[in-house]
């Protein structure tokens, strides 16, 4: 098989955008160029990587496996480039950082500023995603690192604490708990809590905290 890195990038882009036109735009090529390259690879392997009849475009079962390997190959190629640059004493490469929306406004500005000063030649890509999506993309290699609320209890991922925050209860002056200096977490009425919707890590953490019996101030 004569598939090159460009074709692998095209395949990964189509899987990411689920659209050939958007994938081509992201890769900086025309849609026919991208489509022909992928079609040639499919014909050479005698497989179908994408189901073009579905909207949006979706990979076939075998296509998913090929895409996973394509991502791994692109990661390896990127690591080779970074290794060579490092050996030459050069600073470069690209890093993709994902973060949950709740911390992005507070953490990213300082992080980006520091990265630009300490590693000016490193390209940074940043995106906000929910925790479940971030975990999935970390495992697939689409994201290099992520800033999330812990603990995640994901044994296959390296977890490094950056900082800790307290849980605080904001209570109306008309509420019976307002006069208290300290509230046991399991005293809080969960049916009257304003919390994030399903899918956000802080939602489950707050609910777990309320059942833990610990205290809030």
Short mmCIF file of C-alpha atoms in Angstrom, two decimals:
data_model
loop_
_atom_site.label_atom_id
_atom_site.label_comp_id
_atom_site.label_asym_id
_atom_site.label_seq_id
_atom_site.Cartn_x
_atom_site.Cartn_y
_atom_site.Cartn_z
CA UNK A 1 0.00 0.00 0.00
CA UNK A 2 1.32 3.47 -0.92
CA UNK A 3 -0.81 5.58 1.42
CA UNK A 4 1.09 8.68 2.51
CA UNK A 5 0.68 10.95 5.51
CA UNK A 6 -1.43 13.39 3.50
CA UNK A 7 -4.00 10.70 2.74
CA UNK A 8 -4.06 9.66 6.39
CA UNK A 9 -4.67 13.29 7.36
CA UNK A 10 -7.54 13.46 4.87
CA UNK A 11 -9.11 10.34 6.37
CA UNK A 12 -8.82 11.69 9.91
CA UNK A 13 -10.24 15.06 8.82
CA UNK A 14 -13.29 13.45 7.21
CA UNK A 15 -13.87 11.46 10.39
CA UNK A 16 -13.57 14.64 12.45
CA UNK A 17 -15.86 16.83 10.34
CA UNK A 18 -18.05 14.07 8.87
CA UNK A 19 -18.12 16.12 5.69
CA UNK A 20 -15.77 15.98 2.69
CA UNK A 21 -16.01 19.69 1.88
CA UNK A 22 -15.27 20.82 5.45
CA UNK A 23 -12.48 18.25 5.75
CA UNK A 24 -10.88 19.54 2.55
CA UNK A 25 -11.07 23.13 3.81
CA UNK A 26 -9.43 22.11 7.08
CA UNK A 27 -6.63 20.35 5.18
CA UNK A 28 -6.12 23.25 2.79
CA UNK A 29 -6.90 21.27 -0.37
CA UNK A 30 -9.78 21.07 -2.82
CA UNK A 31 -12.60 18.64 -2.17
CA UNK A 32 -11.85 16.60 -5.35
CA UNK A 33 -8.19 16.24 -4.31
CA UNK A 34 -9.18 14.89 -0.90
CA UNK A 35 -11.92 12.62 -2.25
CA UNK A 36 -9.70 11.12 -4.98
CA UNK A 37 -6.88 10.40 -2.51
CA UNK A 38 -9.23 8.57 -0.15
CA UNK A 39 -10.93 6.73 -3.01
CA UNK A 40 -7.56 5.60 -4.37
CA UNK A 41 -6.61 4.22 -0.97
CA UNK A 42 -9.94 2.40 -0.68
CA UNK A 43 -9.51 0.86 -4.14
CA UNK A 44 -5.93 -0.16 -3.42
CA UNK A 45 -6.98 -1.88 -0.19
CA UNK A 46 -10.28 -3.09 -1.65
CA UNK A 47 -12.21 -1.66 1.31
CA UNK A 48 -14.77 1.05 2.02
CA UNK A 49 -13.61 3.44 4.73
CA UNK A 50 -16.57 5.81 4.66
CA UNK A 51 -20.26 5.29 3.99
CA UNK A 52 -20.92 8.17 1.62
CA UNK A 53 -24.67 7.54 1.51
CA UNK A 54 -25.17 8.55 5.13
CA UNK A 55 -25.58 12.16 6.19
CA UNK A 56 -23.36 13.11 7.85
CA UNK A 57 -20.68 10.84 6.40
CA UNK A 58 -19.84 7.96 8.73
CA UNK A 59 -16.99 5.44 8.77
CA UNK A 60 -17.71 1.77 8.20
CA UNK A 61 -16.86 -0.69 11.02
CA UNK A 62 -13.56 -1.50 9.28
CA UNK A 63 -13.11 2.18 8.51
CA UNK A 64 -13.17 2.99 12.23
CA UNK A 65 -10.25 0.62 12.79
CA UNK A 66 -8.33 2.13 9.88
CA UNK A 67 -8.97 5.64 11.21
CA UNK A 68 -7.68 4.65 14.66
CA UNK A 69 -4.47 3.37 13.09
CA UNK A 70 -4.23 6.47 10.90
CA UNK A 71 -4.39 8.68 13.98
CA UNK A 72 -1.67 6.59 15.63
CA UNK A 73 0.53 6.85 12.52
CA UNK A 74 0.12 10.63 12.41
CA UNK A 75 0.99 10.87 16.11
CA UNK A 76 4.13 8.83 15.52
CA UNK A 77 5.11 11.01 12.56
CA UNK A 78 4.61 14.13 14.67
CA UNK A 79 6.70 12.65 17.47
CA UNK A 80 9.52 11.91 15.02
CA UNK A 81 9.51 15.53 13.88
CA UNK A 82 9.52 16.75 17.48
CA UNK A 83 12.38 14.36 18.36
CA UNK A 84 14.51 15.66 15.49
CA UNK A 85 13.78 19.26 16.44
CA UNK A 86 14.65 18.53 20.06
CA UNK A 87 17.95 16.87 19.09
CA UNK A 88 18.81 19.92 17.01
CA UNK A 89 17.95 22.20 19.90
CA UNK A 90 15.00 23.63 18.02
CA UNK A 91 11.61 24.41 19.53
CA UNK A 92 8.55 23.50 17.47
CA UNK A 93 5.69 21.11 16.93
CA UNK A 94 2.03 21.37 17.78
CA UNK A 95 0.04 20.71 20.94
CA UNK A 96 -3.72 20.32 21.15
CA UNK A 97 -5.18 21.22 24.55
CA UNK A 98 -8.77 20.49 25.47
CA UNK A 99 -10.59 21.96 28.45
CA UNK A 100 -14.00 21.89 30.07
CA UNK A 101 -15.92 25.17 29.56
CA UNK A 102 -16.18 25.95 33.28
CA UNK A 103 -12.43 26.49 33.73
CA UNK A 104 -11.45 27.71 30.25
CA UNK A 105 -11.88 31.48 30.91
CA UNK A 106 -9.77 31.30 34.07
CA UNK A 107 -6.96 28.94 33.08
CA UNK A 108 -6.40 29.31 29.33
CA UNK A 109 -5.39 33.00 29.08
CA UNK A 110 -2.46 32.55 31.45
CA UNK A 111 -1.49 29.20 29.95
CA UNK A 112 -1.48 30.54 26.40
CA UNK A 113 0.51 33.60 27.46
CA UNK A 114 3.15 31.47 29.20
CA UNK A 115 3.39 29.06 26.26
CA UNK A 116 3.94 31.91 23.80
CA UNK A 117 6.78 33.23 25.94
CA UNK A 118 8.48 29.93 26.79
CA UNK A 119 7.77 28.04 23.53
CA UNK A 120 7.13 30.66 20.82
CA UNK A 121 7.50 28.21 17.93
CA UNK A 122 5.05 25.64 19.30
CA UNK A 123 1.64 25.84 17.64
CA UNK A 124 -1.24 25.64 20.11
CA UNK A 125 -4.73 24.41 19.36
CA UNK A 126 -7.34 24.86 22.07
CA UNK A 127 -10.94 23.64 22.22
CA UNK A 128 -13.69 23.48 24.84
CA UNK A 129 -15.44 20.12 25.25
CA UNK A 130 -17.37 18.17 27.83
CA UNK A 131 -15.52 15.71 30.04
CA UNK A 132 -16.74 12.57 28.27
CA UNK A 133 -15.67 13.89 24.87
CA UNK A 134 -12.27 14.95 26.23
CA UNK A 135 -11.61 11.52 27.70
CA UNK A 136 -12.53 9.88 24.40
CA UNK A 137 -10.27 12.23 22.42
CA UNK A 138 -7.38 11.75 24.85
CA UNK A 139 -7.59 8.02 24.32
CA UNK A 140 -7.75 8.37 20.54
CA UNK A 141 -4.85 10.82 20.51
CA UNK A 142 -6.87 13.68 19.03
CA UNK A 143 -6.11 15.76 22.13
CA UNK A 144 -2.62 15.84 23.68
CA UNK A 145 -3.68 17.03 27.12
CA UNK A 146 -6.83 18.24 28.82
CA UNK A 147 -7.79 20.43 31.76
CA UNK A 148 -10.69 18.83 33.61
CA UNK A 149 -12.23 18.54 37.04
CA UNK A 150 -10.87 15.58 38.98
CA UNK A 151 -10.89 12.85 40.14
CA UNK A 152 -11.66 11.08 36.87
CA UNK A 153 -10.81 7.55 37.99
CA UNK A 154 -9.59 6.68 34.48
CA UNK A 155 -6.67 4.30 35.13
CA UNK A 156 -5.29 4.50 31.59
CA UNK A 157 -4.86 8.29 31.72
CA UNK A 158 -2.16 10.20 33.62
CA UNK A 159 -3.79 12.63 36.03
CA UNK A 160 -1.77 15.56 37.45
CA UNK A 161 -3.54 17.95 39.88
CA UNK A 162 -3.03 21.63 38.97
CA UNK A 163 -4.93 23.28 41.80
CA UNK A 164 -7.83 22.73 44.20
CA UNK A 165 -11.03 24.68 44.71
CA UNK A 166 -13.61 24.64 47.50
CA UNK A 167 -17.27 23.87 47.01
CA UNK A 168 -19.30 26.86 48.19
CA UNK A 169 -23.05 27.05 48.69
CA UNK A 170 -24.81 30.23 47.56
CA UNK A 171 -28.04 30.52 49.54
CA UNK A 172 -30.93 32.95 49.42
CA UNK A 173 -31.43 35.12 52.55
CA UNK A 174 -34.96 33.70 52.73
CA UNK A 175 -33.72 30.10 52.99
CA UNK A 176 -33.61 28.25 56.31
CA UNK A 177 -29.92 27.44 55.79
CA UNK A 178 -28.89 31.09 55.38
CA UNK A 179 -28.28 31.66 59.10
CA UNK A 180 -26.00 28.63 59.45
CA UNK A 181 -22.21 29.02 59.47
CA UNK A 182 -21.69 25.43 58.38
CA UNK A 183 -23.87 23.01 56.44
CA UNK A 184 -23.46 19.26 56.11
CA UNK A 185 -23.47 18.33 52.44
CA UNK A 186 -26.15 15.70 52.91
CA UNK A 187 -28.45 18.35 54.41
CA UNK A 188 -28.71 20.24 51.13
CA UNK A 189 -32.00 19.63 49.30
CA UNK A 190 -30.84 18.21 45.97
CA UNK A 191 -34.23 18.92 44.42
CA UNK A 192 -33.61 22.67 44.88
CA UNK A 193 -30.00 22.83 43.69
CA UNK A 194 -29.02 24.72 40.57
CA UNK A 195 -26.35 22.59 38.94
CA UNK A 196 -24.94 21.97 35.48
CA UNK A 197 -26.85 19.76 33.07
CA UNK A 198 -26.10 16.09 32.41
CA UNK A 199 -22.75 15.49 30.76
CA UNK A 200 -20.76 18.02 32.79
CA UNK A 201 -18.33 16.55 35.31
CA UNK A 202 -19.10 19.15 37.98
CA UNK A 203 -22.72 18.03 38.04
CA UNK A 204 -21.90 14.51 39.21
CA UNK A 205 -19.23 15.81 41.58
CA UNK A 206 -21.69 18.14 43.29
CA UNK A 207 -24.28 15.39 43.65
CA UNK A 208 -21.67 12.98 45.01
CA UNK A 209 -20.52 15.64 47.45
CA UNK A 210 -24.07 16.15 48.70
CA UNK A 211 -24.29 12.46 49.55
CA UNK A 212 -20.85 12.34 51.18
CA UNK A 213 -21.84 14.01 54.45
CA UNK A 214 -18.94 16.47 54.33
CA UNK A 215 -19.41 20.10 55.29
CA UNK A 216 -19.71 23.29 53.28
CA UNK A 217 -19.21 26.87 54.45
#
